[in-house]
PDB file of C-alpha atoms in Angstrom:
ATOM      1  CA  UNK A   1     180.719  96.198 117.185  1.00  0.00           C
ATOM      2  CA  UNK A   2     184.523  95.825 117.652  1.00  0.00           C
ATOM      3  CA  UNK A   3     186.110  94.147 120.674  1.00  0.00           C
ATOM      4  CA  UNK A   4     186.624  96.964 123.186  1.00  0.00           C
ATOM      5  CA  UNK A   5     190.033  95.731 124.487  1.00  0.00           C
ATOM      6  CA  UNK A   6     191.436  95.242 120.985  1.00  0.00           C
ATOM      7  CA  UNK A   7     190.141  98.649 119.945  1.00  0.00           C
ATOM      8  CA  UNK A   8     191.778 100.386 122.905  1.00  0.00           C
ATOM      9  CA  UNK A   9     195.071  98.624 122.163  1.00  0.00           C
ATOM     10  CA  UNK A  10     194.911  99.699 118.530  1.00  0.00           C
ATOM     11  CA  UNK A  11     194.232 103.319 119.452  1.00  0.00           C
ATOM     12  CA  UNK A  12     197.152 103.261 121.883  1.00  0.00           C
ATOM     13  CA  UNK A  13     199.415 102.013 119.079  1.00  0.00           C
ATOM     14  CA  UNK A  14     198.250 104.802 116.798  1.00  0.00           C
ATOM     15  CA  UNK A  15     198.992 107.360 119.497  1.00  0.00           C
ATOM     16  CA  UNK A  16     202.518 105.993 120.114  1.00  0.00           C
ATOM     17  CA  UNK A  17     203.239 105.930 116.364  1.00  0.00           C
ATOM     18  CA  UNK A  18     202.009 109.495 116.051  1.00  0.00           C
ATOM     19  CA  UNK A  19     204.394 110.519 118.846  1.00  0.00           C
ATOM     20  CA  UNK A  20     207.300 108.679 117.186  1.00  0.00           C
ATOM     21  CA  UNK A  21     207.553 106.013 119.910  1.00  0.00           C
ATOM     22  CA  UNK A  22     208.011 102.256 119.486  1.00  0.00           C
ATOM     23  CA  UNK A  23     204.620 100.545 119.169  1.00  0.00           C
ATOM     24  CA  UNK A  24     206.133  97.041 119.025  1.00  0.00           C
ATOM     25  CA  UNK A  25     205.697  96.495 122.768  1.00  0.00           C
ATOM     26  CA  UNK A  26     201.908  96.530 122.465  1.00  0.00           C
ATOM     27  CA  UNK A  27     200.170  93.134 122.093  1.00  0.00           C
ATOM     28  CA  UNK A  28     198.326  93.854 118.839  1.00  0.00           C
ATOM     29  CA  UNK A  29     196.022  91.053 117.662  1.00  0.00           C
ATOM     30  CA  UNK A  30     196.152  89.602 114.165  1.00  0.00           C
ATOM     31  CA  UNK A  31     193.823  91.377 111.764  1.00  0.00           C
ATOM     32  CA  UNK A  32     190.730  89.299 111.040  1.00  0.00           C
ATOM     33  CA  UNK A  33     188.185  90.378 108.380  1.00  0.00           C
ATOM     34  CA  UNK A  34     184.945  91.506 109.934  1.00  0.00           C
ATOM     35  CA  UNK A  35     181.838  89.407 109.353  1.00  0.00           C
ATOM     36  CA  UNK A  36     178.679  90.899 107.916  1.00  0.00           C
ATOM     37  CA  UNK A  37     176.964  90.204 111.227  1.00  0.00           C
ATOM     38  CA  UNK A  38     179.606  92.299 113.011  1.00  0.00           C
ATOM     39  CA  UNK A  39     178.903  95.376 110.915  1.00  0.00           C
ATOM     40  CA  UNK A  40     175.810  97.373 111.797  1.00  0.00           C
ATOM     41  CA  UNK A  41     173.982  98.481 108.637  1.00  0.00           C
ATOM     42  CA  UNK A  42     172.607 102.038 108.501  1.00  0.00           C
ATOM     43  CA  UNK A  43     168.992 102.048 109.619  1.00  0.00           C
ATOM     44  CA  UNK A  44     166.677 103.227 106.832  1.00  0.00           C
ATOM     45  CA  UNK A  45     163.211 102.500 108.266  1.00  0.00           C
ATOM     46  CA  UNK A  46     161.590 103.217 111.625  1.00  0.00           C
ATOM     47  CA  UNK A  47     157.936 102.712 112.585  1.00  0.00           C
ATOM     48  CA  UNK A  48     156.524 104.083 115.846  1.00  0.00           C
ATOM     49  CA  UNK A  49     152.824 103.559 116.547  1.00  0.00           C
ATOM     50  CA  UNK A  50     152.435 104.547 120.206  1.00  0.00           C
ATOM     51  CA  UNK A  51     153.414 107.467 122.390  1.00  0.00           C
ATOM     52  CA  UNK A  52     155.362 105.314 124.853  1.00  0.00           C
ATOM     53  CA  UNK A  53     157.698 104.149 122.072  1.00  0.00           C
ATOM     54  CA  UNK A  54     158.445 107.668 120.857  1.00  0.00           C
ATOM     55  CA  UNK A  55     162.133 108.571 121.510  1.00  0.00           C
ATOM     56  CA  UNK A  56     162.394 111.598 123.797  1.00  0.00           C
ATOM     57  CA  UNK A  57     166.144 111.713 124.463  1.00  0.00           C
ATOM     58  CA  UNK A  58     167.634 109.646 121.648  1.00  0.00           C
ATOM     59  CA  UNK A  59     168.099 111.119 118.177  1.00  0.00           C
ATOM     60  CA  UNK A  60     166.637 109.629 115.027  1.00  0.00           C
ATOM     61  CA  UNK A  61     169.216 107.896 112.788  1.00  0.00           C
ATOM     62  CA  UNK A  62     170.288 110.311 110.049  1.00  0.00           C
ATOM     63  CA  UNK A  63     170.191 107.426 107.551  1.00  0.00           C
ATOM     64  CA  UNK A  64     166.393 107.085 107.789  1.00  0.00           C
ATOM     65  CA  UNK A  65     164.506 107.038 104.497  1.00  0.00           C
ATOM     66  CA  UNK A  66     161.116 105.945 105.867  1.00  0.00           C
ATOM     67  CA  UNK A  67     159.757 107.234 109.174  1.00  0.00           C
ATOM     68  CA  UNK A  68     156.313 106.613 110.622  1.00  0.00           C
ATOM     69  CA  UNK A  69     155.225 108.180 113.914  1.00  0.00           C
ATOM     70  CA  UNK A  70     151.477 107.560 114.208  1.00  0.00           C
ATOM     71  CA  UNK A  71     149.178 107.630 117.251  1.00  0.00           C
ATOM     72  CA  UNK A  72     151.811 109.550 119.228  1.00  0.00           C
ATOM     73  CA  UNK A  73     149.608 112.582 120.048  1.00  0.00           C
ATOM     74  CA  UNK A  74     152.147 114.934 118.472  1.00  0.00           C
ATOM     75  CA  UNK A  75     151.051 118.593 118.492  1.00  0.00           C
ATOM     76  CA  UNK A  76     153.826 119.633 116.095  1.00  0.00           C
ATOM     77  CA  UNK A  77     156.485 118.091 113.891  1.00  0.00           C
ATOM     78  CA  UNK A  78     159.612 117.255 115.867  1.00  0.00           C
ATOM     79  CA  UNK A  79     162.573 119.438 114.853  1.00  0.00           C
ATOM     80  CA  UNK A  80     164.770 116.308 114.904  1.00  0.00           C
ATOM     81  CA  UNK A  81     162.634 114.868 112.092  1.00  0.00           C
ATOM     82  CA  UNK A  82     163.257 117.979 109.987  1.00  0.00           C
ATOM     83  CA  UNK A  83     167.000 117.197 110.021  1.00  0.00           C
ATOM     84  CA  UNK A  84     166.533 113.824 108.292  1.00  0.00           C
ATOM     85  CA  UNK A  85     167.509 114.958 104.804  1.00  0.00           C
ATOM     86  CA  UNK A  86     167.383 111.432 103.310  1.00  0.00           C
ATOM     87  CA  UNK A  87     163.701 110.919 104.114  1.00  0.00           C
ATOM     88  CA  UNK A  88     161.640 109.683 101.196  1.00  0.00           C
ATOM     89  CA  UNK A  89     158.509 108.700 103.105  1.00  0.00           C
ATOM     90  CA  UNK A  90     157.175 110.519 106.179  1.00  0.00           C
ATOM     91  CA  UNK A  91     154.011 109.260 107.879  1.00  0.00           C
ATOM     92  CA  UNK A  92     152.675 111.546 110.621  1.00  0.00           C
ATOM     93  CA  UNK A  93     149.084 110.315 110.469  1.00  0.00           C
ATOM     94  CA  UNK A  94     146.757 110.077 113.484  1.00  0.00           C
ATOM     95  CA  UNK A  95     148.314 112.861 115.538  1.00  0.00           C
ATOM     96  CA  UNK A  96     147.267 116.351 116.734  1.00  0.00           C
ATOM     97  CA  UNK A  97     149.415 118.477 114.409  1.00  0.00           C
ATOM     98  CA  UNK A  98     147.895 121.928 113.787  1.00  0.00           C
ATOM     99  CA  UNK A  99     150.580 123.649 111.724  1.00  0.00           C
ATOM    100  CA  UNK A 100     153.353 122.684 109.326  1.00  0.00           C
ATOM    101  CA  UNK A 101     156.779 124.370 109.681  1.00  0.00           C
ATOM    102  CA  UNK A 102     158.324 125.993 106.620  1.00  0.00           C
ATOM    103  CA  UNK A 103     161.489 123.916 107.166  1.00  0.00           C
ATOM    104  CA  UNK A 104     159.520 120.824 106.134  1.00  0.00           C
ATOM    105  CA  UNK A 105     160.264 122.004 102.605  1.00  0.00           C
ATOM    106  CA  UNK A 106     163.983 121.393 103.211  1.00  0.00           C
ATOM    107  CA  UNK A 107     163.397 117.628 102.960  1.00  0.00           C
ATOM    108  CA  UNK A 108     164.199 117.702  99.250  1.00  0.00           C
ATOM    109  CA  UNK A 109     164.107 113.898  98.852  1.00  0.00           C
ATOM    110  CA  UNK A 110     160.610 113.560 100.321  1.00  0.00           C
ATOM    111  CA  UNK A 111     158.294 111.683  97.952  1.00  0.00           C
ATOM    112  CA  UNK A 112     155.418 110.676 100.256  1.00  0.00           C
ATOM    113  CA  UNK A 113     153.898 112.794 103.025  1.00  0.00           C
ATOM    114  CA  UNK A 114     151.004 111.364 105.052  1.00  0.00           C
ATOM    115  CA  UNK A 115     149.228 113.835 107.361  1.00  0.00           C
ATOM    116  CA  UNK A 116     145.969 111.898 107.540  1.00  0.00           C
ATOM    117  CA  UNK A 117     143.837 112.504 110.658  1.00  0.00           C
ATOM    118  CA  UNK A 118     145.432 115.589 112.208  1.00  0.00           C
ATOM    119  CA  UNK A 119     144.175 119.078 113.170  1.00  0.00           C
ATOM    120  CA  UNK A 120     145.483 121.035 110.182  1.00  0.00           C
ATOM    121  CA  UNK A 121     143.516 124.111 109.143  1.00  0.00           C
ATOM    122  CA  UNK A 122     145.790 125.177 106.267  1.00  0.00           C
ATOM    123  CA  UNK A 123     148.597 124.033 103.990  1.00  0.00           C
ATOM    124  CA  UNK A 124     151.364 126.610 103.723  1.00  0.00           C
ATOM    125  CA  UNK A 125     151.995 128.267 100.373  1.00  0.00           C
ATOM    126  CA  UNK A 126     155.698 128.432 101.279  1.00  0.00           C
ATOM    127  CA  UNK A 127     155.870 124.626 101.254  1.00  0.00           C
ATOM    128  CA  UNK A 128     154.466 124.607  97.719  1.00  0.00           C
ATOM    129  CA  UNK A 129     157.331 126.870  96.587  1.00  0.00           C
ATOM    130  CA  UNK A 130     160.010 124.772  98.323  1.00  0.00           C
ATOM    131  CA  UNK A 131     161.963 121.727  97.170  1.00  0.00           C
ATOM    132  CA  UNK A 132     158.792 119.677  97.608  1.00  0.00           C
ATOM    133  CA  UNK A 133     157.422 120.974  94.309  1.00  0.00           C
ATOM    134  CA  UNK A 134     159.758 118.612  92.456  1.00  0.00           C
ATOM    135  CA  UNK A 135     160.056 115.654  94.836  1.00  0.00           C
ATOM    136  CA  UNK A 136     156.596 115.172  96.391  1.00  0.00           C
ATOM    137  CA  UNK A 137     154.508 112.508  94.643  1.00  0.00           C
ATOM    138  CA  UNK A 138     151.956 111.470  97.289  1.00  0.00           C
ATOM    139  CA  UNK A 139     150.230 113.857  99.688  1.00  0.00           C
ATOM    140  CA  UNK A 140     147.526 112.746 102.122  1.00  0.00           C
ATOM    141  CA  UNK A 141     145.704 115.598 103.877  1.00  0.00           C
ATOM    142  CA  UNK A 142     142.492 113.681 104.536  1.00  0.00           C
ATOM    143  CA  UNK A 143     140.595 114.023 107.814  1.00  0.00           C
ATOM    144  CA  UNK A 144     141.760 117.493 108.751  1.00  0.00           C
ATOM    145  CA  UNK A 145     140.004 120.876 108.983  1.00  0.00           C
ATOM    146  CA  UNK A 146     141.235 122.562 105.802  1.00  0.00           C
ATOM    147  CA  UNK A 147     138.822 124.985 104.107  1.00  0.00           C
ATOM    148  CA  UNK A 148     140.985 126.073 101.186  1.00  0.00           C
ATOM    149  CA  UNK A 149     144.332 125.311  99.599  1.00  0.00           C
ATOM    150  CA  UNK A 150     146.687 128.163  98.607  1.00  0.00           C
ATOM    151  CA  UNK A 151     147.115 129.352  95.033  1.00  0.00           C
ATOM    152  CA  UNK A 152     150.736 128.117  95.160  1.00  0.00           C
ATOM    153  CA  UNK A 153     149.497 124.556  95.762  1.00  0.00           C
ATOM    154  CA  UNK A 154     149.517 123.905  92.013  1.00  0.00           C
ATOM    155  CA  UNK A 155     153.300 124.362  91.985  1.00  0.00           C
ATOM    156  CA  UNK A 156     153.553 120.814  93.391  1.00  0.00           C
ATOM    157  CA  UNK A 157     153.912 119.570  89.821  1.00  0.00           C
ATOM    158  CA  UNK A 158     155.283 116.162  90.862  1.00  0.00           C
ATOM    159  CA  UNK A 159     152.066 115.063  92.606  1.00  0.00           C
ATOM    160  CA  UNK A 160     150.673 111.734  91.420  1.00  0.00           C
ATOM    161  CA  UNK A 161     148.301 111.003  94.330  1.00  0.00           C
ATOM    162  CA  UNK A 162     146.357 113.614  96.308  1.00  0.00           C
ATOM    163  CA  UNK A 163     143.912 112.778  99.106  1.00  0.00           C
ATOM    164  CA  UNK A 164     141.725 115.535 100.526  1.00  0.00           C
ATOM    165  CA  UNK A 165     138.787 113.536 101.909  1.00  0.00           C
ATOM    166  CA  UNK A 166     136.877 114.594 105.027  1.00  0.00           C
ATOM    167  CA  UNK A 167     137.972 118.210 105.273  1.00  0.00           C
ATOM    168  CA  UNK A 168     135.894 121.402 105.047  1.00  0.00           C
ATOM    169  CA  UNK A 169     137.012 122.431 101.557  1.00  0.00           C
ATOM    170  CA  UNK A 170     134.848 125.134  99.996  1.00  0.00           C
ATOM    171  CA  UNK A 171     136.823 125.145  96.746  1.00  0.00           C
ATOM    172  CA  UNK A 172     139.705 123.495  94.945  1.00  0.00           C
ATOM    173  CA  UNK A 173     142.685 125.509  93.634  1.00  0.00           C
ATOM    174  CA  UNK A 174     141.666 127.388  90.489  1.00  0.00           C
ATOM    175  CA  UNK A 175     144.779 126.204  88.614  1.00  0.00           C
ATOM    176  CA  UNK A 176     144.468 122.540  89.592  1.00  0.00           C
ATOM    177  CA  UNK A 177     144.741 121.577  85.917  1.00  0.00           C
ATOM    178  CA  UNK A 178     148.459 122.431  86.088  1.00  0.00           C
ATOM    179  CA  UNK A 179     149.021 119.219  88.071  1.00  0.00           C
ATOM    180  CA  UNK A 180     149.743 117.330  84.856  1.00  0.00           C
ATOM    181  CA  UNK A 181     151.161 114.233  86.593  1.00  0.00           C
ATOM    182  CA  UNK A 182     148.197 113.821  88.946  1.00  0.00           C
ATOM    183  CA  UNK A 183     146.505 110.438  88.452  1.00  0.00           C
ATOM    184  CA  UNK A 184     144.628 109.770  91.714  1.00  0.00           C
ATOM    185  CA  UNK A 185     142.476 112.471  93.313  1.00  0.00           C
ATOM    186  CA  UNK A 186     140.010 112.025  96.181  1.00  0.00           C
ATOM    187  CA  UNK A 187     138.144 114.914  97.802  1.00  0.00           C
ATOM    188  CA  UNK A 188     135.094 113.100  99.143  1.00  0.00           C
ATOM    189  CA  UNK A 189     132.882 114.473 101.924  1.00  0.00           C
ATOM    190  CA  UNK A 190     133.876 118.122 101.683  1.00  0.00           C
ATOM    191  CA  UNK A 191     131.755 121.238 101.078  1.00  0.00           C
ATOM    192  CA  UNK A 192     132.448 121.803  97.385  1.00  0.00           C
ATOM    193  CA  UNK A 193     129.557 123.583  95.590  1.00  0.00           C
ATOM    194  CA  UNK A 194     131.304 123.335  92.185  1.00  0.00           C
ATOM    195  CA  UNK A 195     134.654 122.597  90.550  1.00  0.00           C
ATOM    196  CA  UNK A 196     137.073 125.214  89.135  1.00  0.00           C
ATOM    197  CA  UNK A 197     137.178 125.828  85.380  1.00  0.00           C
ATOM    198  CA  UNK A 198     140.704 124.416  85.153  1.00  0.00           C
ATOM    199  CA  UNK A 199     139.497 121.027  86.441  1.00  0.00           C
ATOM    200  CA  UNK A 200     138.760 120.056  82.829  1.00  0.00           C
ATOM    201  CA  UNK A 201     142.504 119.923  82.069  1.00  0.00           C
ATOM    202  CA  UNK A 202     143.170 117.009  84.447  1.00  0.00           C
ATOM    203  CA  UNK A 203     143.889 113.506  83.175  1.00  0.00           C
ATOM    204  CA  UNK A 204     143.172 111.074  86.017  1.00  0.00           C
ATOM    205  CA  UNK A 205     142.984 107.340  86.485  1.00  0.00           C
ATOM    206  CA  UNK A 206     140.788 107.490  89.588  1.00  0.00           C
ATOM    207  CA  UNK A 207     138.542 110.284  90.916  1.00  0.00           C
ATOM    208  CA  UNK A 208     136.409 110.333  94.072  1.00  0.00           C
ATOM    209  CA  UNK A 209     134.193 113.347  94.830  1.00  0.00           C
ATOM    210  CA  UNK A 210     131.430 111.539  96.693  1.00  0.00           C
ATOM    211  CA  UNK A 211     129.399 113.399  99.295  1.00  0.00           C
ATOM    212  CA  UNK A 212     129.927 117.027  98.241  1.00  0.00           C
ATOM    213  CA  UNK A 213     126.934 119.441  98.171  1.00  0.00           C
ATOM    214  CA  UNK A 214     127.263 120.232  94.462  1.00  0.00           C
ATOM    215  CA  UNK A 215     124.894 122.935  93.246  1.00  0.00           C
ATOM    216  CA  UNK A 216     122.479 122.288  90.413  1.00  0.00           C
ATOM    217  CA  UNK A 217     123.889 124.250  87.440  1.00  0.00           C
ATOM    218  CA  UNK A 218     121.692 126.701  85.563  1.00  0.00           C
ATOM    219  CA  UNK A 219     123.374 128.317  82.528  1.00  0.00           C
ATOM    220  CA  UNK A 220     120.365 130.639  82.140  1.00  0.00           C
ATOM    221  CA  UNK A 221     121.141 132.424  85.420  1.00  0.00           C
ATOM    222  CA  UNK A 222     124.577 133.991  84.880  1.00  0.00           C
ATOM    223  CA  UNK A 223     126.687 135.934  87.335  1.00  0.00           C
ATOM    224  CA  UNK A 224     127.464 139.053  85.287  1.00  0.00           C
ATOM    225  CA  UNK A 225     130.612 140.908  86.340  1.00  0.00           C
ATOM    226  CA  UNK A 226     131.191 142.351  82.880  1.00  0.00           C
ATOM    227  CA  UNK A 227     132.146 146.040  82.730  1.00  0.00           C
ATOM    228  CA  UNK A 228     131.565 147.847  79.430  1.00  0.00           C
ATOM    229  CA  UNK A 229     133.693 149.459  78.228  1.00  0.00           C
ATOM    230  CA  UNK A 230     136.604 147.464  79.624  1.00  0.00           C
ATOM    231  CA  UNK A 231     138.973 149.340  81.872  1.00  0.00           C
ATOM    232  CA  UNK A 232     142.492 150.044  80.663  1.00  0.00           C
ATOM    233  CA  UNK A 233     143.803 147.709  83.399  1.00  0.00           C
ATOM    234  CA  UNK A 234     141.570 144.861  82.185  1.00  0.00           C
ATOM    235  CA  UNK A 235     142.622 145.376  78.564  1.00  0.00           C
ATOM    236  CA  UNK A 236     146.316 145.422  79.473  1.00  0.00           C
ATOM    237  CA  UNK A 237     145.968 142.349  81.698  1.00  0.00           C
ATOM    238  CA  UNK A 238     144.128 140.393  79.017  1.00  0.00           C
ATOM    239  CA  UNK A 239     146.777 141.296  76.431  1.00  0.00           C
ATOM    240  CA  UNK A 240     149.558 140.235  78.807  1.00  0.00           C
ATOM    241  CA  UNK A 241     148.053 136.785  79.313  1.00  0.00           C
ATOM    242  CA  UNK A 242     146.814 136.239  75.739  1.00  0.00           C
ATOM    243  CA  UNK A 243     150.181 137.155  74.181  1.00  0.00           C
ATOM    244  CA  UNK A 244     152.189 135.456  76.951  1.00  0.00           C
ATOM    245  CA  UNK A 245     154.134 138.614  77.711  1.00  0.00           C
ATOM    246  CA  UNK A 246     156.690 137.924  80.485  1.00  0.00           C
ATOM    247  CA  UNK A 247     156.039 139.658  83.790  1.00  0.00           C
ATOM    248  CA  UNK A 248     157.172 139.466  87.394  1.00  0.00           C
ATOM    249  CA  UNK A 249     157.365 141.323  90.686  1.00  0.00           C
ATOM    250  CA  UNK A 250     160.395 143.222  89.343  1.00  0.00           C
ATOM    251  CA  UNK A 251     158.098 144.760  86.701  1.00  0.00           C
ATOM    252  CA  UNK A 252     154.629 144.857  88.294  1.00  0.00           C
ATOM    253  CA  UNK A 253     153.176 145.215  91.805  1.00  0.00           C
ATOM    254  CA  UNK A 254     152.803 141.840  93.501  1.00  0.00           C
ATOM    255  CA  UNK A 255     148.990 142.057  93.645  1.00  0.00           C
ATOM    256  CA  UNK A 256     148.835 142.492  89.859  1.00  0.00           C
ATOM    257  CA  UNK A 257     151.108 139.483  89.378  1.00  0.00           C
ATOM    258  CA  UNK A 258     148.793 137.452  91.572  1.00  0.00           C
ATOM    259  CA  UNK A 259     145.749 138.581  89.562  1.00  0.00           C
ATOM    260  CA  UNK A 260     147.458 137.551  86.323  1.00  0.00           C
ATOM    261  CA  UNK A 261     148.259 134.127  87.762  1.00  0.00           C
ATOM    262  CA  UNK A 262     144.567 133.445  88.432  1.00  0.00           C
ATOM    263  CA  UNK A 263     143.288 134.881  85.147  1.00  0.00           C
ATOM    264  CA  UNK A 264     140.161 133.103  83.969  1.00  0.00           C
ATOM    265  CA  UNK A 265     139.913 131.541  80.528  1.00  0.00           C
ATOM    266  CA  UNK A 266     136.884 132.111  78.317  1.00  0.00           C
ATOM    267  CA  UNK A 267     135.540 129.229  76.233  1.00  0.00           C
ATOM    268  CA  UNK A 268     136.947 131.066  73.207  1.00  0.00           C
ATOM    269  CA  UNK A 269     140.445 130.774  74.708  1.00  0.00           C
ATOM    270  CA  UNK A 270     140.886 134.423  75.670  1.00  0.00           C
ATOM    271  CA  UNK A 271     141.714 135.582  79.186  1.00  0.00           C
ATOM    272  CA  UNK A 272     139.589 137.692  81.502  1.00  0.00           C
ATOM    273  CA  UNK A 273     140.321 138.947  85.007  1.00  0.00           C
ATOM    274  CA  UNK A 274     137.765 141.063  86.845  1.00  0.00           C
ATOM    275  CA  UNK A 275     135.365 141.585  83.928  1.00  0.00           C
ATOM    276  CA  UNK A 276     133.509 138.415  82.937  1.00  0.00           C
ATOM    277  CA  UNK A 277     130.260 136.448  82.861  1.00  0.00           C
ATOM    278  CA  UNK A 278     130.236 133.346  85.058  1.00  0.00           C
ATOM    279  CA  UNK A 279     127.943 130.326  84.933  1.00  0.00           C
ATOM    280  CA  UNK A 280     128.099 126.702  86.050  1.00  0.00           C
ATOM    281  CA  UNK A 281     127.730 123.891  83.543  1.00  0.00           C
ATOM    282  CA  UNK A 282     127.443 120.157  83.985  1.00  0.00           C
ATOM    283  CA  UNK A 283     130.490 118.015  83.224  1.00  0.00           C
ATOM    284  CA  UNK A 284     130.621 114.245  83.074  1.00  0.00           C
ATOM    285  CA  UNK A 285     133.614 113.368  85.246  1.00  0.00           C
ATOM    286  CA  UNK A 286     134.551 110.534  82.901  1.00  0.00           C
ATOM    287  CA  UNK A 287     135.958 113.265  80.641  1.00  0.00           C
ATOM    288  CA  UNK A 288     138.831 113.726  83.102  1.00  0.00           C
ATOM    289  CA  UNK A 289     139.064 110.315  84.836  1.00  0.00           C
ATOM    290  CA  UNK A 290     139.017 106.678  83.734  1.00  0.00           C
ATOM    291  CA  UNK A 291     137.419 105.472  86.970  1.00  0.00           C
ATOM    292  CA  UNK A 292     134.918 107.691  88.782  1.00  0.00           C
ATOM    293  CA  UNK A 293     133.386 107.008  92.180  1.00  0.00           C
ATOM    294  CA  UNK A 294     129.702 107.950  92.148  1.00  0.00           C
ATOM    295  CA  UNK A 295     129.130 111.568  93.140  1.00  0.00           C
ATOM    296  CA  UNK A 296     125.964 110.756  95.090  1.00  0.00           C
ATOM    297  CA  UNK A 297     123.691 107.895  96.103  1.00  0.00           C
ATOM    298  CA  UNK A 298     121.669 108.379  92.904  1.00  0.00           C
ATOM    299  CA  UNK A 299     124.416 106.914  90.734  1.00  0.00           C
ATOM    300  CA  UNK A 300     125.531 110.200  89.195  1.00  0.00           C
ATOM    301  CA  UNK A 301     128.974 110.858  87.712  1.00  0.00           C
ATOM    302  CA  UNK A 302     128.362 114.501  86.813  1.00  0.00           C
ATOM    303  CA  UNK A 303     129.378 117.658  88.665  1.00  0.00           C
ATOM    304  CA  UNK A 304     129.035 121.419  88.113  1.00  0.00           C
ATOM    305  CA  UNK A 305     132.060 123.246  86.740  1.00  0.00           C
ATOM    306  CA  UNK A 306     132.587 126.991  86.613  1.00  0.00           C
ATOM    307  CA  UNK A 307     132.576 128.466  83.140  1.00  0.00           C
ATOM    308  CA  UNK A 308     133.624 132.006  82.131  1.00  0.00           C
ATOM    309  CA  UNK A 309     132.973 134.271  79.163  1.00  0.00           C
ATOM    310  CA  UNK A 310     135.028 137.318  78.262  1.00  0.00           C
ATOM    311  CA  UNK A 311     132.202 139.114  76.428  1.00  0.00           C
ATOM    312  CA  UNK A 312     128.469 139.166  75.746  1.00  0.00           C
ATOM    313  CA  UNK A 313     129.210 137.809  72.279  1.00  0.00           C
ATOM    314  CA  UNK A 314     130.862 134.649  73.663  1.00  0.00           C
ATOM    315  CA  UNK A 315     128.067 134.095  76.186  1.00  0.00           C
ATOM    316  CA  UNK A 316     125.296 134.573  73.604  1.00  0.00           C
ATOM    317  CA  UNK A 317     126.979 132.069  71.260  1.00  0.00           C
ATOM    318  CA  UNK A 318     127.129 129.502  74.065  1.00  0.00           C
ATOM    319  CA  UNK A 319     123.526 130.236  75.047  1.00  0.00           C
ATOM    320  CA  UNK A 320     122.282 129.711  71.485  1.00  0.00           C
ATOM    321  CA  UNK A 321     123.973 126.297  71.290  1.00  0.00           C
ATOM    322  CA  UNK A 322     122.695 125.367  74.752  1.00  0.00           C
ATOM    323  CA  UNK A 323     119.078 126.233  73.926  1.00  0.00           C
ATOM    324  CA  UNK A 324     119.230 124.424  70.579  1.00  0.00           C
ATOM    325  CA  UNK A 325     120.566 121.252  72.196  1.00  0.00           C
ATOM    326  CA  UNK A 326     117.732 121.279  74.726  1.00  0.00           C
TER     327      UNK A 326
END
């Protein structure tokens, strides 16, 4: 914003002084404090809502903290956006994005990510293991084509709001209860037949599961995967989880580590992996949320939840109580 002539004169004086020459012959102006209006403040917010306004040759200001580029028909995330390390809010809704780059996880300050109404078919597990797992608080994946979320999704421990409406979800992450800070969850109009067993560990303020084809639970028709006697692998895996024995890929094959991470929990508190009895039971969603949007047009607030048993003894105890209560 400086006067061009004065600036050139000043630079000439600096050059002469650097060379050891006399700068007194130059007509330097008297220093006048700059006004606030003369100083351009770093731009922190930019909103673009049409393709014709999208910058093709000009870079985005590196000072941006809030960027919205909606209705721009973007097929991918611009690499220039991925260099904006100060971004706290990124709105890419109403575009044609099909895939998310792994470098999106380098935006370690990102708190809100809106990908509503795109063409996403998956959410990368690598992003869940990136810097986003601490910073991300709001994630909107509604109106996409996602069928399942990765196991690593539950590493996004900072999530407070999660929107998954209008996708093709067949299941929710089995360890969703690890999202201890989650308060607002919406997964309406998906294809969920039931909820994972870990869903009972959530503590929500608002929950919306309207329009899912939930199955009618029948505890008397179990899915028996129990193997008697238990294999040595099953016994060792159960002991590892029950006694919280440390493990990792430096000690065990990666597929065993993955199996341990998704170990099921019996109602008695013990772990089970590939040997179990599975049923679905009805849960009133008010047990996990203060406000519940009706599950269906009949005014229901109940949904089926998977339930596991580590032995015939545990299942028979549950069955006795179930039959007595009915």
